[in-house]
Short mmCIF file of C-alpha atoms in Angstrom, two decimals:
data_model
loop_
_atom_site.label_atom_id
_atom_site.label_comp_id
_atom_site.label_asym_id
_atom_site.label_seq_id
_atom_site.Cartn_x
_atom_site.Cartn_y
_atom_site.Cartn_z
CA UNK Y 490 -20.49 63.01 -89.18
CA UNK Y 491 -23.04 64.05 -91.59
CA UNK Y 492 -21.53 62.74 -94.47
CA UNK Y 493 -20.77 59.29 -92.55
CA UNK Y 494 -24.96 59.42 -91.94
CA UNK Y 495 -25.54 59.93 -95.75
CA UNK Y 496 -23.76 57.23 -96.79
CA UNK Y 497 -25.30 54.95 -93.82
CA UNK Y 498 -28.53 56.40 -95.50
CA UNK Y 499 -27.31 55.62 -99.22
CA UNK Y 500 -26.58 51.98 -98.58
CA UNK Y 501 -30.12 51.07 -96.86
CA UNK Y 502 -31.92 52.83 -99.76
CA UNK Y 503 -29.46 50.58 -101.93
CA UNK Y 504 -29.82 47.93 -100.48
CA UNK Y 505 -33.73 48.15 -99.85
CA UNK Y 506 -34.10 48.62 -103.28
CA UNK Y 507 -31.72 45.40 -104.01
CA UNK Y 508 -34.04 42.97 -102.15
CA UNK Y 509 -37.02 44.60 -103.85
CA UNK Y 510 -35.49 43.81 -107.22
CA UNK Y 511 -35.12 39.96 -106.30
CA UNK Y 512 -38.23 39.51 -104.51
CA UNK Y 513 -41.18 41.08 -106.22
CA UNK Y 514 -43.41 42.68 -103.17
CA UNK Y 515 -46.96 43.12 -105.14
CA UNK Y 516 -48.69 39.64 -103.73
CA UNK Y 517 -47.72 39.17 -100.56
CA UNK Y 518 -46.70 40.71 -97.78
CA UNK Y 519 -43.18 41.31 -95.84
CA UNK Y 520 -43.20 38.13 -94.01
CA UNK Y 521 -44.40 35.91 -95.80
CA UNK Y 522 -42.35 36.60 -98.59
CA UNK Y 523 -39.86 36.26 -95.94
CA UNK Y 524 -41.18 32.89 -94.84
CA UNK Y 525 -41.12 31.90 -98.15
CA UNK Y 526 -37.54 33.08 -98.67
CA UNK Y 527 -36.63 30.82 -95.44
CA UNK Y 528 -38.46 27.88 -96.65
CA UNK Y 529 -36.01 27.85 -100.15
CA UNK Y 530 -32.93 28.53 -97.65
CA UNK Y 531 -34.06 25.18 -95.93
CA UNK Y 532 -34.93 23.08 -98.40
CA UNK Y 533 -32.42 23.94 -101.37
CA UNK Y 534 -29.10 24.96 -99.30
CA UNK Y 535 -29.44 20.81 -97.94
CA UNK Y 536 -29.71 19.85 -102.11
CA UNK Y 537 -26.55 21.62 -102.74
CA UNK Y 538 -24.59 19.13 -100.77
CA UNK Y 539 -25.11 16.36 -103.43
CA UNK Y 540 -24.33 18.73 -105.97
CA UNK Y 541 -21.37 19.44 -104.52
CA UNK Y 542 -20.78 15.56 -104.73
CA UNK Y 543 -21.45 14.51 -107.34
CA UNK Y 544 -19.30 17.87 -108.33
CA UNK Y 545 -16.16 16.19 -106.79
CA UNK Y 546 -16.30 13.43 -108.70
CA UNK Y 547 -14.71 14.63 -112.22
CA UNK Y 548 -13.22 18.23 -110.36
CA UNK Y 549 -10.36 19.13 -107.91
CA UNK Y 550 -13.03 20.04 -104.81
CA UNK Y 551 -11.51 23.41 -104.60
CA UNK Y 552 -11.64 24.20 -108.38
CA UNK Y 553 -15.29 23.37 -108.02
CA UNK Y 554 -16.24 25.90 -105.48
CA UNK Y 555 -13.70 28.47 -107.40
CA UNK Y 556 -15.66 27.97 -110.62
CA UNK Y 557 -18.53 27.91 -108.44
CA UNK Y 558 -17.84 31.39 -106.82
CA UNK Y 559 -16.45 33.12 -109.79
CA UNK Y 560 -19.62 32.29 -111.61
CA UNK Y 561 -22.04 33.07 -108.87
CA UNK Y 562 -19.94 36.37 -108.07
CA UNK Y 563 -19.13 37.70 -111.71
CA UNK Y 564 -23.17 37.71 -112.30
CA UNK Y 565 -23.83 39.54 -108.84
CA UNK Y 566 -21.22 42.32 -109.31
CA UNK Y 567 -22.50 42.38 -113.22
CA UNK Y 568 -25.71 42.96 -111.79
CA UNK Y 569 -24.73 46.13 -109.69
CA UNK Y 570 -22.67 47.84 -112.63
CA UNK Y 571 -25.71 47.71 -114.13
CA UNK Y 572 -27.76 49.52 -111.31
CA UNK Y 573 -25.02 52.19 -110.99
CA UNK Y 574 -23.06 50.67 -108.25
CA UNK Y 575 -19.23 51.33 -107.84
CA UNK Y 576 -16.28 50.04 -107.01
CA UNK Y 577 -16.27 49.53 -103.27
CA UNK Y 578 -14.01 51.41 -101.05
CA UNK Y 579 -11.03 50.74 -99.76
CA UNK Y 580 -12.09 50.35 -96.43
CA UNK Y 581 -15.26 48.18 -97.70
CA UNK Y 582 -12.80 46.40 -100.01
CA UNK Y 583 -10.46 45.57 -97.06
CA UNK Y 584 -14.00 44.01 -95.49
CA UNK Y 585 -15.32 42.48 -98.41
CA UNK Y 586 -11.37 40.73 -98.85
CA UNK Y 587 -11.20 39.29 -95.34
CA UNK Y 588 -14.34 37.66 -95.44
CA UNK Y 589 -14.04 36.35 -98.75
CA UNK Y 590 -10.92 34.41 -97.54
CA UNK Y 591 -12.67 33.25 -94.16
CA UNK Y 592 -16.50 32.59 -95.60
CA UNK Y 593 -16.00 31.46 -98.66
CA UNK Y 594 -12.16 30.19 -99.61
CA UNK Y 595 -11.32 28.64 -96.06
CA UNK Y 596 -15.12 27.80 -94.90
CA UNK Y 597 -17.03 26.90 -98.38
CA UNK Y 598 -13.67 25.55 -99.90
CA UNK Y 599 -13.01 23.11 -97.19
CA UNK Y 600 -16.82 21.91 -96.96
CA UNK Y 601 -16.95 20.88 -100.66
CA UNK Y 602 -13.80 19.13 -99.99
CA UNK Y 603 -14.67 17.33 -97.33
CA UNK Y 604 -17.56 15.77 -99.59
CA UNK Y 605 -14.95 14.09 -101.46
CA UNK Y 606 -14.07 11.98 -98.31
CA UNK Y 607 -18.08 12.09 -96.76
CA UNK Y 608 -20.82 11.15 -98.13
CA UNK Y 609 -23.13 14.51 -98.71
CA UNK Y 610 -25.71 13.64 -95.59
CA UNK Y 611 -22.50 13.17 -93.09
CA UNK Y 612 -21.18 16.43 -94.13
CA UNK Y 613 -24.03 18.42 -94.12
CA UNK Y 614 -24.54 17.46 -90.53
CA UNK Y 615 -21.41 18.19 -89.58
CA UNK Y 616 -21.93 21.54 -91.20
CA UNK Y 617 -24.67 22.36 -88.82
CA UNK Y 618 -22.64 22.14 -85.65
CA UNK Y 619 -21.70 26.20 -86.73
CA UNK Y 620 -23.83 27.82 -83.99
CA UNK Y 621 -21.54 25.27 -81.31
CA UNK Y 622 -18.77 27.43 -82.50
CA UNK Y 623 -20.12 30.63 -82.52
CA UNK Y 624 -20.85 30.01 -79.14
CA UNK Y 625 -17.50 29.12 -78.21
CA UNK Y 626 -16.06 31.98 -80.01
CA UNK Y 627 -18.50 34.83 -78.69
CA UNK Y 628 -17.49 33.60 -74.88
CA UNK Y 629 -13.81 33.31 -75.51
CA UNK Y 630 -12.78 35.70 -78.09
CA UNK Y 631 -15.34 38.15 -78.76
CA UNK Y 632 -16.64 38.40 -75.29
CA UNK Y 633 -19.81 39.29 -75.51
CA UNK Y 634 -21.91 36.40 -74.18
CA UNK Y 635 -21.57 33.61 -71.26
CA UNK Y 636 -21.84 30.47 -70.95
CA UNK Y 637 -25.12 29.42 -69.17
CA UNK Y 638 -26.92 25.96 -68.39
CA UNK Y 639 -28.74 25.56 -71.70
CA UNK Y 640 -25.43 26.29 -73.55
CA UNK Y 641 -23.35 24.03 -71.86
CA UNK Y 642 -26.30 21.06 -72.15
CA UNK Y 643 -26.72 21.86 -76.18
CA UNK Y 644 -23.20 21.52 -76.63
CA UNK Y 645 -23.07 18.23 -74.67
CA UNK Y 646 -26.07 16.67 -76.62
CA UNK Y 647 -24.49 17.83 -80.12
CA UNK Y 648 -21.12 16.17 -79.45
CA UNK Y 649 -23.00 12.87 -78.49
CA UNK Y 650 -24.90 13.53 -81.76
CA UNK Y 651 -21.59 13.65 -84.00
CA UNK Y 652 -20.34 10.22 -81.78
CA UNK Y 653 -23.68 8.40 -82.48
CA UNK Y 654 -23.60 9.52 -85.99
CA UNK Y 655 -19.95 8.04 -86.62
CA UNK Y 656 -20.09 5.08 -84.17
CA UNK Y 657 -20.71 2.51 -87.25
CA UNK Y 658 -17.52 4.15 -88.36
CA UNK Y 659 -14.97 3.94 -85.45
CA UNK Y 660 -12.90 1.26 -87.07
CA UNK Y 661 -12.48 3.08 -90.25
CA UNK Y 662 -11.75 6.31 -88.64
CA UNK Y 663 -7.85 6.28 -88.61
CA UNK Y 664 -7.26 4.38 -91.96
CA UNK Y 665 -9.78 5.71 -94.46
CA UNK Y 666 -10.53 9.00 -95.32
CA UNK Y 667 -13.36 9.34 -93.29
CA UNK Y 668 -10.97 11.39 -90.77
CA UNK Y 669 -9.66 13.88 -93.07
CA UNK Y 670 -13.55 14.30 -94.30
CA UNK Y 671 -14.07 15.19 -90.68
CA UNK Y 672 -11.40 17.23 -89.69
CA UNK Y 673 -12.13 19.64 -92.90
CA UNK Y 674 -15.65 19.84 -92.28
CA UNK Y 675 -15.08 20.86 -88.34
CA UNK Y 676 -12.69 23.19 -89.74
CA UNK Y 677 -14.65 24.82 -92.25
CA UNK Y 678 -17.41 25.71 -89.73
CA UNK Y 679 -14.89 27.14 -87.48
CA UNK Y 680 -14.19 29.19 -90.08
CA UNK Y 681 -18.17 30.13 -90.85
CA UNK Y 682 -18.66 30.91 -87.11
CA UNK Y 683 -15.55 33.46 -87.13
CA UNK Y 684 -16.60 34.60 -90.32
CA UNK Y 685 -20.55 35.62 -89.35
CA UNK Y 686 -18.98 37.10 -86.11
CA UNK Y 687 -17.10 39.24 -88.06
CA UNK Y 688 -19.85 39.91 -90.13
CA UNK Y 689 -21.98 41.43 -87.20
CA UNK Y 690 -19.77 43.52 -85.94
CA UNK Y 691 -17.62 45.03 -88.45
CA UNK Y 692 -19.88 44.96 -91.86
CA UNK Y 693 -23.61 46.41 -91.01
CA UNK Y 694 -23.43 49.39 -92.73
CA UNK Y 695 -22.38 47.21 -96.23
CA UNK Y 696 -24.82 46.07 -98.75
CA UNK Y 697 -25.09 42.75 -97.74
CA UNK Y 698 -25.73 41.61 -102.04
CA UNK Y 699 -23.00 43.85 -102.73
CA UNK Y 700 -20.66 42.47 -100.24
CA UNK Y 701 -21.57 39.09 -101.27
CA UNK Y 702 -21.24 38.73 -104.61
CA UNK Y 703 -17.72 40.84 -104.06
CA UNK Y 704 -17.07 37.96 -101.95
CA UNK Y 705 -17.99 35.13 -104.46
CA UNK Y 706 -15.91 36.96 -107.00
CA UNK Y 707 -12.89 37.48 -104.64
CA UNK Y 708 -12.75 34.05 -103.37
CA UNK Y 709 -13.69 32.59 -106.79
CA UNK Y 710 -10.17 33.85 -108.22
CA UNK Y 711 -8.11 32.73 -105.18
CA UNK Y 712 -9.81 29.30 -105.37
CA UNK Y 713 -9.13 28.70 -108.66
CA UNK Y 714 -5.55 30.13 -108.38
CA UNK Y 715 -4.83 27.88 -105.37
CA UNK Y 716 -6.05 24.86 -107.72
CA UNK Y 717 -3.41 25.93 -110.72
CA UNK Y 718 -0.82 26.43 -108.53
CA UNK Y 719 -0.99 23.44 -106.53
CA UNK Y 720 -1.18 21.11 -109.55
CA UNK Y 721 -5.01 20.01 -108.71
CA UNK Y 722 -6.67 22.21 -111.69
CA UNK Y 723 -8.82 20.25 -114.41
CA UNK Y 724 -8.91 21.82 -117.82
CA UNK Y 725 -12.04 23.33 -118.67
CA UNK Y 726 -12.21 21.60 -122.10
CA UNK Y 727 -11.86 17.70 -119.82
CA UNK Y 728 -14.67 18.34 -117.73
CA UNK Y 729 -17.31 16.46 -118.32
CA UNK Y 730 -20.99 17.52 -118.68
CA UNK Y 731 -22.19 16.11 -115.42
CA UNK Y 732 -19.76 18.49 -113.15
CA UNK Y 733 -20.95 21.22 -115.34
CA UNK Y 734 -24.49 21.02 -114.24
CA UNK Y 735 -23.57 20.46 -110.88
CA UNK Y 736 -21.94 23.83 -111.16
CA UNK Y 737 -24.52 25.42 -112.63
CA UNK Y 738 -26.90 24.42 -110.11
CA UNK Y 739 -24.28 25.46 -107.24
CA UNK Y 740 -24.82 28.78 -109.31
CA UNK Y 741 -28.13 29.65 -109.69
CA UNK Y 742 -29.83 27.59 -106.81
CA UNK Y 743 -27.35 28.02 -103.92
CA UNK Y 744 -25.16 31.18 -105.27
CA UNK Y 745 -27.52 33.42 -106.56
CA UNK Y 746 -31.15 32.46 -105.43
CA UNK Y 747 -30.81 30.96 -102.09
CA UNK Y 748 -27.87 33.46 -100.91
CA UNK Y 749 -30.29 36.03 -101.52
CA UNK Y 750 -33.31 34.52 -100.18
CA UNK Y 751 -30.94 33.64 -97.19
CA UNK Y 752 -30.03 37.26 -96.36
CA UNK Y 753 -33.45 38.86 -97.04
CA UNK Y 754 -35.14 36.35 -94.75
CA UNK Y 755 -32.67 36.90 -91.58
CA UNK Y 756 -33.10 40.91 -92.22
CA UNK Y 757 -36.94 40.53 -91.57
CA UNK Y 758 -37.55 37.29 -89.42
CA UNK Y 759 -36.36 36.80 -85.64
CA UNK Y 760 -33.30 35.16 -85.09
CA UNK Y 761 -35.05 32.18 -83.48
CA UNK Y 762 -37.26 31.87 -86.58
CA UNK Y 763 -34.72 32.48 -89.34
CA UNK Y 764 -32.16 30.01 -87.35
CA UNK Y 765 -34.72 27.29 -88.30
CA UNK Y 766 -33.08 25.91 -91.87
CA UNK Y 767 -29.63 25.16 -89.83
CA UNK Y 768 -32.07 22.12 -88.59
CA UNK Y 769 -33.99 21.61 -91.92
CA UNK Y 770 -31.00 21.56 -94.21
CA UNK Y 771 -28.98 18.51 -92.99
CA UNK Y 772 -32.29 16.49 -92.73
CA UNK Y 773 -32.66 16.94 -96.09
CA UNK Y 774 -29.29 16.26 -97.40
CA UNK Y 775 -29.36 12.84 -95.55
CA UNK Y 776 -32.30 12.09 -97.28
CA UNK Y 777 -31.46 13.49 -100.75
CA UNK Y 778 -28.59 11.58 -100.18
CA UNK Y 779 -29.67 8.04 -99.39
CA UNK Y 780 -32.53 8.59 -102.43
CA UNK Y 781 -30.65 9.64 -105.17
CA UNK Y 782 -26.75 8.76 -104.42
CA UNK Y 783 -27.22 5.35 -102.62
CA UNK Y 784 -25.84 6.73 -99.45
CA UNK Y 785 -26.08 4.66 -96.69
CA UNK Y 786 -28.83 5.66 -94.07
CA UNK Y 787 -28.38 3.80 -90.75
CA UNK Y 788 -30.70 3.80 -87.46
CA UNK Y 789 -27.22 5.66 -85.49
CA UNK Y 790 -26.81 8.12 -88.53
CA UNK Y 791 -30.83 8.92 -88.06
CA UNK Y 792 -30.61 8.88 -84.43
CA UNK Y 793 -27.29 11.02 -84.58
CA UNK Y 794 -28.37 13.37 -86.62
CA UNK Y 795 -31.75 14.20 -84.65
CA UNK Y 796 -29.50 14.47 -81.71
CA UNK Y 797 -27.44 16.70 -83.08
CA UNK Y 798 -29.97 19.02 -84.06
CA UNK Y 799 -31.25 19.25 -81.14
CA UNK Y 800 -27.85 19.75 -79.11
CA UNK Y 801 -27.70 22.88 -81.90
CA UNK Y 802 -31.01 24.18 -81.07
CA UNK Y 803 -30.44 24.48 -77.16
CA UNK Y 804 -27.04 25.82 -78.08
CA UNK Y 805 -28.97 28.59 -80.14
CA UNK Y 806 -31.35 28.74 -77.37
CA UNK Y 807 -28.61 29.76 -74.69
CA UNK Y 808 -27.04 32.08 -76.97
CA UNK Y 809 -30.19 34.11 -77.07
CA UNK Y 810 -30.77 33.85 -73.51
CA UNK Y 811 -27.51 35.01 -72.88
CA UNK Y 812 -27.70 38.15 -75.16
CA UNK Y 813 -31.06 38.86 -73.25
CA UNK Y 814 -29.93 38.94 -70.29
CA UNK Y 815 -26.44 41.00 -71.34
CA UNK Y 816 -28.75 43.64 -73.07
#
């Protein structure tokens, strides 16, 4: 028991000294570094969407988020051989492996996919509909919440979001790939949702920067080997420049500096407050996509999208109420 408290001990003293080492605490204080951690989740995590676009365009989409990954992960686990770290357990290992498959090869390997059939706005807002799902799943799998009122109306108003959103698009629906765009995206934050429930209950006492970049690094090999093997793998010496800096800004902006910014701001700000760039990102990636890829920007997509954002927000609303009331 004592040695299972040490090494509880161990890994917040790690860890505390992780975030310390990415976010340099001599200016400001906790939460505002925190704030200003959140407001780099919200802002560049909708950017990364056209990246991943105009990624798509000259690679396979799943050789883009392996490269992606691999990248993003070799650097983090580089960076904790450096600071002493070890190999993780096998028990942390088995973690760390799961999640990788659910988080980042099924859920971040099917959202840059379905970029290739969506424009980058579409899918982004799709992409926010996660907290719908992890209310579904924590009533009918996990079982540790209920459905109330303010649930049940959020999910409601989000679905009429996503119909508004694709009503210009009805006719196209079952011959273009707009469908398949859809159906990857929905899946993709199924996957999220079961992946950030497993998170919470089965990973707290994990470095969260270890874990991840274990995860990136995982799910960066299996990405890449799923692209050679099923005949959809670009040699690295045909890719042109363009997909390379798309990949180098999925790197350092969404890998390595909002990742990090993303799990130091949830550790310190309420959930209510931290939950607030799952509105802010798809805003911006509708935007960033109509200014700088031409993507069409329609009175139902605008009206959709605000719709849908707010169908999340009660949805986030009732789950809280719910856990209130269960605690």
């Amino acid at each position: 028991m004592n040695s299972e408290n040490d090494q509880k001990g161990i890994n917040q003293e790690q860890e505390k000294n992780t975030e310390l080492s990415f976010f340099n605490p001599k200016r400001h204080s906790e939460r505002t570094k925190a704030l200003l951690a959140l407001g780099l989740v919200s802002f560049f995590w909708g950017t990364t969407w056209l990246a991943s676009k105009r990624g798509v365009k000259y690679v396979p989409a799943l050789q883009l988020s392996g490269m992606r990954h691999f990248i993003g992960g070799s650097l983090y686990v580089l960076y904790f051989f450096l600071k002493g770290y070890k190999f993780p357990t096998k028990q942390q290992f088995f973690q760390i492996f799961w999640m990788s498959i659910v988080m980042f090869v099924l859920s971040n390997g099917l959202s840059t996919w379905s970029v290739a059939y969506l424009p980058s706005g579409l899918s982004a807002v799709i992409g926010s509909i996660t907290p719908v799902w992890i209310a579904l799943f924590s009533v009918f799998m996990f079982r540790e919440s209920k459905l109330n009122t303010i649930t049940i109306i959020g999910l409601i108003v989000g679905f009429a979001g996503i119909l508004v959103i694709f009503s210009d698009y009805i006719n196209t629906l079952f011959n273009s790939g707009y469908l398949i765009g859809i159906i990857l995206g929905t899946i993709a934050t199924m996957t999220w949702a079961l992946g950030t429930l497993y998170t919470v209950k089965h990973a707290k006492d994990l470095n969260a920067y270890f874990s991840l970049g274990w995860q990136m690094f995982l799910s960066g090999i299996m990405l890449n080997v799923i692209s050679l093997v099923t005949g959809n793998f670009k040699p690295l010496n045909q890719i042109p420049l363009e997909a390379y800096l798309s990949v180098g800004y999925l790197v350092v902006i969404g890998s390595i500096i909002t990742f990090g910014a993303f799990i130091y701001a949830i550790k310190r700000l309420p959930p209510a407050q931290s939950s607030i760039y799952a509105y802010i990102n798809p805003i911006v990636a509708v935007i960033i996509g109509a200014l700088l890829n031409n993507e069409e920007l329609t009175i139902p997509i605008i009206v959709g999208t605000l719709v849908t954002l707010m169908g999340v927000y009660f949805v986030n609303m009732g789950i809280r109420r719910s856990k209130a009331v269960g605690s």
